[in-house]
Coordinates of C-alpha atoms in Angstrom, one line a residue:
X1 CA -70.5 4.9 36.1
X2 CA -68.0 2.6 37.6
X3 CA -65.3 0.0 36.3
X4 CA -67.7 -2.6 36.5
X5 CA -70.2 -1.2 34.6
X6 CA -68.0 -0.7 31.9
X7 CA -65.5 -4.2 32.1
X8 CA -67.5 -6.0 29.1
X9 CA -67.1 -3.1 27.3
X10 CA -65.3 -3.0 23.5
X11 CA -63.7 0.5 22.9
X12 CA -63.2 1.2 19.0
X13 CA -59.9 3.3 19.0
X14 CA -59.0 4.9 15.1
X15 CA -55.2 5.1 14.5
X16 CA -53.9 7.2 11.8
X17 CA -50.4 7.9 10.8
X18 CA -49.2 11.3 12.8
X19 CA -46.1 10.3 14.5
X20 CA -45.4 11.4 17.9
X21 CA -48.7 12.0 19.0
X22 CA -50.0 8.7 17.5
X23 CA -49.2 6.0 14.4
X24 CA -48.5 2.8 13.7
X25 CA -44.7 1.4 14.2
X26 CA -42.7 -1.2 11.9
X27 CA -44.8 -4.0 13.3
X28 CA -48.2 -2.5 12.6
X29 CA -48.6 -2.0 16.7
X30 CA -49.7 1.8 17.6
X31 CA -47.7 4.1 19.6
X32 CA -47.6 7.3 20.7
X33 CA -48.7 9.9 23.2
X34 CA -52.7 9.5 23.0
X35 CA -52.1 5.4 22.8
X36 CA -49.9 5.8 26.2
X37 CA -52.6 7.5 27.2
X38 CA -55.6 5.2 25.8
X39 CA -53.8 2.0 27.7
X40 CA -53.8 4.2 31.1
X41 CA -57.4 4.8 30.7
X42 CA -58.4 1.4 29.5
X43 CA -56.4 -0.2 32.6
X44 CA -57.9 1.6 35.0
X45 CA -61.5 1.4 33.8
X46 CA -61.5 -2.0 32.5
X47 CA -61.8 -1.5 28.7
X48 CA -61.0 -3.7 25.8
X49 CA -59.3 -1.9 23.0
X50 CA -60.0 -2.7 19.2
X51 CA -58.0 -0.3 17.2
X52 CA -59.1 0.5 13.6
X53 CA -56.6 1.7 11.0
X54 CA -57.1 4.0 8.3
X55 CA -55.9 7.7 7.0
X56 CA -57.5 10.7 8.9
X57 CA -60.5 11.5 6.3
X58 CA -61.8 7.9 6.7
X59 CA -61.2 7.5 10.1
X60 CA -63.5 10.6 10.7
X61 CA -66.2 9.2 8.3
X62 CA -66.2 5.7 10.4
X63 CA -66.6 8.2 13.3
X64 CA -69.4 10.3 12.2
X65 CA -71.2 6.5 11.5
X66 CA -70.8 5.6 15.1
X67 CA -68.4 2.5 13.4
X68 CA -65.0 3.9 15.8
X69 CA -65.8 5.1 19.3
X70 CA -62.6 7.2 20.0
X71 CA -60.9 9.1 17.7
X72 CA -57.4 10.8 19.0
X73 CA -56.1 14.2 18.4
X74 CA -59.1 16.3 17.2
X75 CA -59.0 20.2 17.1
X76 CA -62.1 21.9 17.9
X77 CA -64.3 23.5 15.4
X78 CA -67.7 25.0 14.4
X79 CA -68.4 22.5 12.4
X80 CA -66.4 19.5 14.3
X81 CA -68.8 20.2 17.4
X82 CA -71.9 19.8 15.0
X83 CA -70.5 16.4 14.0
X84 CA -68.8 15.2 17.0
X85 CA -68.9 15.3 20.8
X86 CA -65.1 16.3 21.9
X87 CA -64.0 16.0 25.3
X88 CA -63.6 19.3 27.6
X89 CA -60.1 18.6 28.7
X90 CA -57.5 19.3 26.2
X91 CA -54.5 16.7 26.0
X92 CA -52.1 18.7 24.1
X93 CA -51.5 22.5 23.5
X94 CA -50.2 23.0 19.8
X95 CA -50.0 24.9 17.0
X96 CA -49.8 24.5 13.0
X97 CA -46.5 25.5 11.2
X98 CA -45.1 25.3 7.6
X99 CA -42.2 23.4 7.1
X100 CA -39.2 23.4 4.3
X101 CA -36.4 22.0 2.6
X102 CA -33.3 23.2 4.5
X103 CA -32.5 24.8 1.3
X104 CA -35.5 26.9 0.2
X105 CA -35.7 30.3 1.5
X106 CA -39.2 30.7 2.8
X107 CA -39.5 32.5 5.6
X108 CA -42.8 34.7 5.7
X109 CA -46.5 33.8 4.3
X110 CA -45.8 36.1 1.5
X111 CA -42.7 33.6 0.6
X112 CA -45.9 31.0 -0.2
X113 CA -46.9 33.0 -2.8
X114 CA -47.5 30.7 -6.1
X115 CA -45.7 27.5 -4.1
X116 CA -47.4 24.3 -3.8
X117 CA -48.5 23.3 -0.3
X118 CA -49.0 19.8 1.2
X119 CA -51.6 19.3 4.0
X120 CA -53.0 16.6 5.1
X121 CA -56.5 15.6 3.2
X122 CA -59.4 16.6 5.7
X123 CA -57.2 18.0 8.5
X124 CA -58.0 21.4 10.1
X125 CA -54.9 23.0 8.3
X126 CA -56.7 22.1 5.0
X127 CA -59.4 24.0 6.2
X128 CA -57.5 27.3 7.7
X129 CA -55.5 27.4 4.1
X130 CA -58.1 27.1 2.2
X131 CA -60.6 29.7 3.9
X132 CA -58.3 32.0 5.9
X133 CA -54.7 32.4 4.5
X134 CA -55.3 33.0 1.4
X135 CA -57.7 35.7 1.8
X136 CA -56.5 37.5 4.5
X137 CA -53.0 37.6 3.0
X138 CA -54.0 38.3 -0.5
X139 CA -51.6 35.6 -2.0
X140 CA -52.5 32.3 -3.7
X141 CA -51.1 29.2 -3.8
X142 CA -51.7 25.7 -4.6
X143 CA -52.9 23.1 -1.9
X144 CA -51.7 19.6 -2.5
X145 CA -53.9 16.9 -0.3
X146 CA -52.0 14.0 0.9
X147 CA -53.8 10.9 3.1
X148 CA -50.8 10.5 5.5
X149 CA -47.5 12.6 6.6
X150 CA -45.4 9.8 5.4
X151 CA -46.8 10.6 1.7
X152 CA -46.5 14.4 2.5
X153 CA -42.6 13.9 3.2
X154 CA -41.8 11.9 0.1
X155 CA -43.2 14.9 -1.9
X156 CA -41.3 17.2 0.1
X157 CA -37.9 15.8 0.1
X158 CA -38.6 14.7 -4.0
X159 CA -39.7 18.5 -4.4
X160 CA -43.1 17.6 -5.9
X161 CA -44.5 20.4 -3.3
X162 CA -42.6 23.5 -2.1
X163 CA -43.8 23.6 1.6
X164 CA -45.8 21.5 3.9
X165 CA -47.7 22.3 7.2
X166 CA -48.0 20.4 9.9
X167 CA -48.0 20.7 13.7
X168 CA -45.6 21.4 16.3
X169 CA -45.6 17.8 17.0
X170 CA -44.4 16.5 13.8
X171 CA -40.8 18.2 14.0
X172 CA -40.3 15.5 16.7
X173 CA -41.5 12.5 14.7
X174 CA -39.0 10.3 12.6
X175 CA -40.7 11.5 9.7
X176 CA -38.8 14.7 10.5
X177 CA -35.2 14.6 8.7
X178 CA -32.3 16.3 8.8
X179 CA -32.9 18.2 5.4
X180 CA -36.2 19.4 6.6
X181 CA -36.2 22.6 8.8
X182 CA -38.9 24.9 10.6
X183 CA -39.7 27.9 8.7
X184 CA -40.6 29.9 11.4
X185 CA -44.0 30.7 9.7
X186 CA -47.0 29.9 12.6
X187 CA -49.9 29.1 11.3
X188 CA -52.6 29.3 14.4
X189 CA -52.5 27.6 17.8
X190 CA -54.9 24.5 18.5
X191 CA -56.1 22.3 21.7
X192 CA -56.2 18.5 20.9
X193 CA -58.6 16.3 22.1
X194 CA -60.0 13.2 22.0
X195 CA -63.9 12.8 19.7
X196 CA -66.4 11.0 20.1
X197 CA -69.4 10.3 18.3
X198 CA -72.2 13.0 18.3
X199 CA -74.3 10.2 20.0
X200 CA -71.7 8.8 22.4
X201 CA -72.6 8.4 25.8
X202 CA -71.6 11.2 27.6
X203 CA -70.6 8.9 30.9
X204 CA -68.0 8.5 28.8
X205 CA -66.6 11.3 27.3
X206 CA -66.6 12.2 31.3
X207 CA -65.2 9.6 31.9
X208 CA -61.7 10.6 29.6
X209 CA -62.3 14.1 31.1
X210 CA -61.6 13.1 34.5
X211 CA -58.5 10.5 33.6
X212 CA -57.0 13.2 31.8
X213 CA -57.3 15.8 35.0
X214 CA -56.0 13.0 36.8
X215 CA -53.0 12.0 34.5
X216 CA -52.1 16.0 34.5
X217 CA -52.7 16.9 38.0
X218 CA -49.8 13.7 38.9
X219 CA -46.5 15.2 38.0
X220 CA -45.3 11.5 37.6
X221 CA -48.1 10.1 35.7
X222 CA -47.8 8.5 32.1
X223 CA -48.6 11.9 30.7
X224 CA -45.7 13.5 31.4
X225 CA -43.5 10.4 30.8
X226 CA -45.1 9.7 27.4
X227 CA -44.8 13.3 26.6
X228 CA -40.7 13.6 27.1
X229 CA -40.1 9.9 25.9
X230 CA -42.1 11.2 22.2
X231 CA -40.8 14.6 22.3
X232 CA -37.1 13.8 22.2
X233 CA -35.7 15.9 20.2
X234 CA -32.7 18.7 19.9
X235 CA -35.0 22.2 18.9
X236 CA -33.2 24.8 17.2
X237 CA -36.2 27.8 17.2
X238 CA -36.7 30.3 14.6
X239 CA -36.0 33.9 16.4
X240 CA -36.3 36.6 14.2
X241 CA -34.4 39.6 14.6
X242 CA -37.0 42.0 15.5
X243 CA -37.8 40.0 18.7
X244 CA -34.6 39.5 19.9
X245 CA -36.1 40.6 23.5
X246 CA -38.1 37.4 23.7
X247 CA -35.2 35.5 23.2
X248 CA -33.3 37.2 26.2
X249 CA -36.6 36.8 27.9
X250 CA -36.3 33.7 27.5
X251 CA -32.4 32.9 28.4
X252 CA -33.5 34.9 31.6
X253 CA -36.6 32.1 32.2
X254 CA -33.4 29.6 31.9
X255 CA -31.3 30.7 33.8
X256 CA -33.5 31.4 36.7
X257 CA -34.9 27.7 35.8
X258 CA -31.3 26.2 36.3
X259 CA -31.0 28.1 39.6
X260 CA -34.5 27.2 41.1
X261 CA -33.3 23.3 40.1
X262 CA -30.4 23.4 41.7
X263 CA -31.7 24.8 44.8
X264 CA -33.8 21.8 45.1
X265 CA -30.5 19.4 44.5
X266 CA -29.3 21.5 47.4
X267 CA -32.3 21.0 49.6
X268 CA -32.3 17.3 48.5
X269 CA -29.2 16.6 49.8
X270 CA -29.5 18.5 52.9
X271 CA -32.5 16.1 54.0
X272 CA -30.6 13.1 52.9
X273 CA -28.1 13.5 55.3
X274 CA -30.4 15.0 58.5
X275 CA -33.0 11.9 57.9
X276 CA -31.4 9.2 56.0
X277 CA -33.8 9.1 53.1
X278 CA -31.8 9.3 50.1
X279 CA -34.4 7.4 47.7
X280 CA -37.5 9.2 49.3
X281 CA -36.0 13.0 48.9
X282 CA -34.2 12.3 45.3
X283 CA -37.9 10.9 43.7
X284 CA -39.8 13.5 45.3
X285 CA -37.1 16.4 43.9
X286 CA -37.2 14.9 40.3
X287 CA -41.4 15.0 40.4
X288 CA -41.0 18.9 41.2
X289 CA -38.3 19.4 38.5
X290 CA -40.7 17.6 36.5
X291 CA -43.9 19.5 36.8
X292 CA -41.9 22.7 36.6
X293 CA -40.1 22.1 33.2
X294 CA -43.6 20.9 32.2
X295 CA -45.6 23.8 33.0
X296 CA -42.6 26.4 32.4
X297 CA -42.3 24.9 28.6
X298 CA -46.2 25.7 28.5
X299 CA -46.4 28.7 30.3
X300 CA -43.5 30.5 28.4
X301 CA -43.9 28.8 24.3
X302 CA -47.6 29.5 24.4
X303 CA -47.5 33.9 24.9
X304 CA -44.0 33.4 22.8
X305 CA -46.2 31.8 20.1
X306 CA -48.9 34.0 20.2
X307 CA -46.2 37.5 19.8
X308 CA -44.4 35.7 17.0
X309 CA -47.4 34.4 15.4
X310 CA -49.0 38.3 15.7
X311 CA -46.3 40.3 15.2
X312 CA -45.7 38.6 11.8
X313 CA -49.1 39.2 11.3
X314 CA -48.9 42.8 11.4
X315 CA -45.7 42.8 8.8
X316 CA -49.0 42.9 6.4
X317 CA -49.6 46.0 4.9
X318 CA -52.7 45.4 3.8
X319 CA -54.8 44.7 7.4
X320 CA -57.2 47.1 8.4
X321 CA -56.7 49.3 11.4
X322 CA -59.4 47.4 13.8
X323 CA -57.0 44.0 12.9
X324 CA -53.7 45.9 13.9
X325 CA -55.2 47.0 17.4
X326 CA -56.7 43.1 18.1
X327 CA -53.2 41.9 16.8
X328 CA -51.2 44.3 19.5
X329 CA -53.9 43.4 22.2
X330 CA -52.9 40.1 21.8
X331 CA -49.4 40.6 21.6
X332 CA -49.4 42.7 25.1
X333 CA -52.0 40.2 26.7
X334 CA -48.9 37.5 25.4
X335 CA -46.0 39.8 27.0
X336 CA -47.7 40.6 30.3
X337 CA -48.2 36.7 30.8
X338 CA -44.6 35.9 29.9
X339 CA -43.4 39.0 32.1
X340 CA -45.7 37.6 34.9
X341 CA -43.9 34.2 34.7
X342 CA -40.4 35.7 34.6
X343 CA -41.2 37.6 37.7
X344 CA -43.0 34.4 39.6
X345 CA -39.7 32.7 38.7
X346 CA -37.8 35.4 40.1
X347 CA -39.2 35.8 43.2
X348 CA -39.6 32.2 44.1
X349 CA -35.8 32.0 43.4
X350 CA -35.3 35.0 45.9
X351 CA -37.8 33.6 48.2
X352 CA -35.7 30.0 47.9
X353 CA -32.4 32.1 48.5
X354 CA -33.3 33.9 51.6
X355 CA -32.4 36.7 49.5
X356 CA -35.6 38.7 50.0
X357 CA -35.9 40.8 52.5
X358 CA -38.9 42.4 54.6
X359 CA -38.9 46.8 54.1
X360 CA -41.7 48.2 56.2
X361 CA -43.3 51.4 55.5
X362 CA -46.5 53.5 57.1
X363 CA -49.5 53.7 54.2
X364 CA -52.9 54.3 54.0
X365 CA -55.1 50.6 54.0
X366 CA -57.8 52.1 52.8
X367 CA -56.2 53.5 49.9
X368 CA -54.3 50.9 49.3
X369 CA -57.0 48.4 49.1
X370 CA -59.4 51.2 46.7
X371 CA -56.8 50.8 44.2
X372 CA -56.2 47.2 44.1
X373 CA -60.3 47.5 43.8
X374 CA -60.1 49.8 41.1
X375 CA -57.6 47.9 39.3
X376 CA -59.3 44.6 39.2
X377 CA -63.1 46.3 38.6
X378 CA -62.1 46.3 35.1
X379 CA -61.3 42.5 34.5
X380 CA -64.5 41.9 36.4
X381 CA -66.7 44.0 34.5
X382 CA -64.8 42.2 31.1
X383 CA -66.0 38.9 32.5
X384 CA -69.3 39.6 33.7
X385 CA -68.8 39.1 37.5
X386 CA -69.5 41.5 40.5
X387 CA -66.3 43.1 42.8
X388 CA -66.9 44.1 45.9
X389 CA -65.2 46.0 48.5
X390 CA -66.5 45.5 52.1
X391 CA -63.8 47.9 54.5
X392 CA -64.5 48.3 57.9
X393 CA -61.3 49.9 58.8
X394 CA -61.3 53.6 60.0
X395 CA -60.6 55.6 56.6
X396 CA -57.6 57.1 57.6
X397 CA -55.9 54.1 59.1
X398 CA -52.2 53.8 58.6
X399 CA -50.7 49.9 58.5
X400 CA -46.9 49.7 59.2
X401 CA -45.2 46.6 57.0
X402 CA -44.3 45.9 54.3
X403 CA -46.4 47.6 51.4
X404 CA -45.0 45.8 48.1
X405 CA -45.3 42.2 49.8
X406 CA -48.6 43.0 51.1
X407 CA -49.9 44.3 47.7
X408 CA -48.5 41.1 46.4
X409 CA -50.4 39.1 48.5
X410 CA -53.1 40.8 48.0
X411 CA -53.4 41.0 44.3
X412 CA -52.3 37.1 43.9
X413 CA -55.4 36.3 45.8
X414 CA -57.9 38.5 43.8
X415 CA -56.5 37.6 40.7
X416 CA -57.3 33.7 41.7
X417 CA -60.4 34.3 42.6
X418 CA -61.0 36.2 39.5
X419 CA -59.5 33.0 37.4
X420 CA -61.2 30.5 38.4
X421 CA -64.4 32.5 39.1
X422 CA -67.1 32.3 36.0
X423 CA -70.6 33.6 37.5
X424 CA -71.1 35.4 40.4
X425 CA -68.8 37.6 42.3
X426 CA -65.6 38.4 44.2
X427 CA -65.9 40.1 47.4
X428 CA -62.8 41.6 49.4
X429 CA -63.6 42.0 53.0
X430 CA -61.2 43.7 55.5
X431 CA -61.4 44.3 58.9
X432 CA -59.1 45.0 62.7
X433 CA -58.9 41.9 65.1
X434 CA -57.4 43.1 68.1
X435 CA -54.0 43.5 67.0
X436 CA -54.1 42.0 63.6
X437 CA -55.6 43.2 60.1
X438 CA -57.7 40.3 58.6
X439 CA -58.4 40.3 54.9
X440 CA -60.9 38.0 53.5
X441 CA -61.0 37.2 49.5
X442 CA -64.4 35.0 48.7
X443 CA -65.3 33.9 46.1
X444 CA -68.5 31.8 43.9
X445 CA -65.7 29.9 41.8
X446 CA -65.1 26.0 40.9
X447 CA -63.9 25.8 44.4
X448 CA -61.0 23.0 45.7
X449 CA -61.7 19.9 47.4
X450 CA -60.7 19.1 50.3
X451 CA -57.4 16.8 49.4
X452 CA -56.2 19.8 47.3
X453 CA -56.4 22.5 49.8
X454 CA -53.3 22.3 51.6
X455 CA -51.1 21.4 48.5
X456 CA -52.0 24.7 46.5
X457 CA -49.5 26.6 49.1
X458 CA -46.8 24.4 47.4
X459 CA -44.1 25.0 44.8
X460 CA -45.3 24.8 41.4
X461 CA -48.9 22.7 42.6
X462 CA -52.2 23.9 41.0
X463 CA -55.6 22.9 41.8
X464 CA -57.0 21.7 38.7
X465 CA -58.8 18.3 39.2
X466 CA -61.3 16.4 37.3
X467 CA -63.9 17.5 35.7
X468 CA -62.6 21.2 35.0
X469 CA -60.5 22.8 33.0
X470 CA -57.1 23.8 32.8
X471 CA -55.9 27.0 33.8
X472 CA -53.0 28.7 32.6
X473 CA -50.4 29.7 35.3
X474 CA -47.0 29.1 36.9
X475 CA -48.4 27.5 39.8
X476 CA -46.4 29.8 41.9
X477 CA -48.7 32.6 42.8
X478 CA -50.0 31.0 46.5
X479 CA -46.7 30.2 46.9
X480 CA -45.2 33.2 46.9
X481 CA -48.1 34.4 48.8
X482 CA -48.0 32.3 51.5
X483 CA -44.3 33.0 51.8
X484 CA -44.8 36.9 52.0
X485 CA -47.4 36.0 54.5
X486 CA -45.0 34.5 57.1
X487 CA -42.4 37.1 56.4
X488 CA -44.5 39.5 57.5
X489 CA -45.4 37.9 60.9
X490 CA -48.6 36.9 59.5
X491 CA -51.1 33.8 58.9
X492 CA -52.7 32.8 55.0
X493 CA -55.6 29.6 55.3
X494 CA -58.7 29.3 53.2
X495 CA -62.2 27.1 53.5
X496 CA -63.8 25.9 49.8
X497 CA -66.3 23.1 49.1
X498 CA -66.4 22.1 45.6
X499 CA -68.9 23.9 43.3
X500 CA -69.4 26.5 45.5
X501 CA -66.4 28.9 45.5
X502 CA -63.6 29.5 48.2
X503 CA -62.4 32.1 51.2
X504 CA -58.8 33.1 51.4
X505 CA -57.9 34.1 54.6
X506 CA -54.7 36.7 55.4
X507 CA -53.8 37.9 58.5
X508 CA -50.7 40.7 59.3
X509 CA -50.0 42.3 62.8
X510 CA -51.2 45.9 63.2
X511 CA -48.9 46.9 65.8

């Protein structure tokens, strides 16, 4: 559907009070992160916006009756999927948490016993607090419903309630005064979407997905500008004593981030002197910095949230052994993801500062590839895709190169192939061509469009684009692999077709 066909269409957008994501300002004008995105999409697609204000409960009813066309800021659930149509690509990642007055000593779920807790009427938090938390923790509390956050905050400050539940973005709003603090009680992670009537035109829903993918894939887009604009508040995170190691890891990431940013600034100054293009180089450095900080924020906070939330759940003496194993598995996976991010940042820092050295040694190529196959086979079985190893090199062939860097290169390529393949297979092929070892990693995944194939080897760049979900990751893996291949004297390239899969090639000198 092109823009001309949509030109006369009026888009009725529901607006309620949930700053800084969406709200009405003192002049009665809509504002917030979701409003900025709606305005950008409407300009590009020639929509005429008609705002319909109300409270959340009223607007969800209007959406169900088709009296409005779009309701921003909805969390997906089974019930909501049956009532509405939500777009596929989430706009923001978030979580719910408990907020209290600074003078209140409420730091865990058990401190909520017999307390009065304010939640937004009709919100996902109401459903969660009613149906899950009291049962899971065997405690009772009173739930007090409010039409909007302002009334909830007034009740908290006036001691009409003991605590309130809101999403993480409430902390960045003007409603969160200096009298209110984060309790450190994390309720649940969530992804925020645009919601449409159940019988909405699928072309409109897909149009929103394409535009969100476009905005997220452009580091200097209105998406990142809006997030930085509205989320402008000093954060003082709550860190329990039993997770001090997480705080240390976070400091390491911050220090590494600062080093990388300084390195980029230095490179910008060098380019300015050499080519007399100061303005263009500075703008490019700022875009890279913005993309890096936005992505690292997500990659750090998401696993940290997983560790914090489920570590707190483990304190409950009444949880079952099965629940305990499940929580520990989530904590382990979150820790592994955080560790991978730290390792990527450290590796790219050493590469940029030219501190990375090549240490060659002799090793059996077949054994190394078989070890990698065995390691990733488990992941493929869990994901229900095939993993094949086709090795045409002699079983006793010995390769003389840097073993650690070689393993890192192939590992990155296989991990990427598995991550972006939902159905079909991943194949690893190895052969010898004259004085080179040639390795191919072939997948039947989502593929990469031609205009993105060069960019994916750059620092902090992902290939996520229209009509696909946004996958997790630091965006450094292929950049590290490319640097390692070049350090070993080889080459790396790819062939890919959107929706059909990709083939990544590397060559390593064998003599």
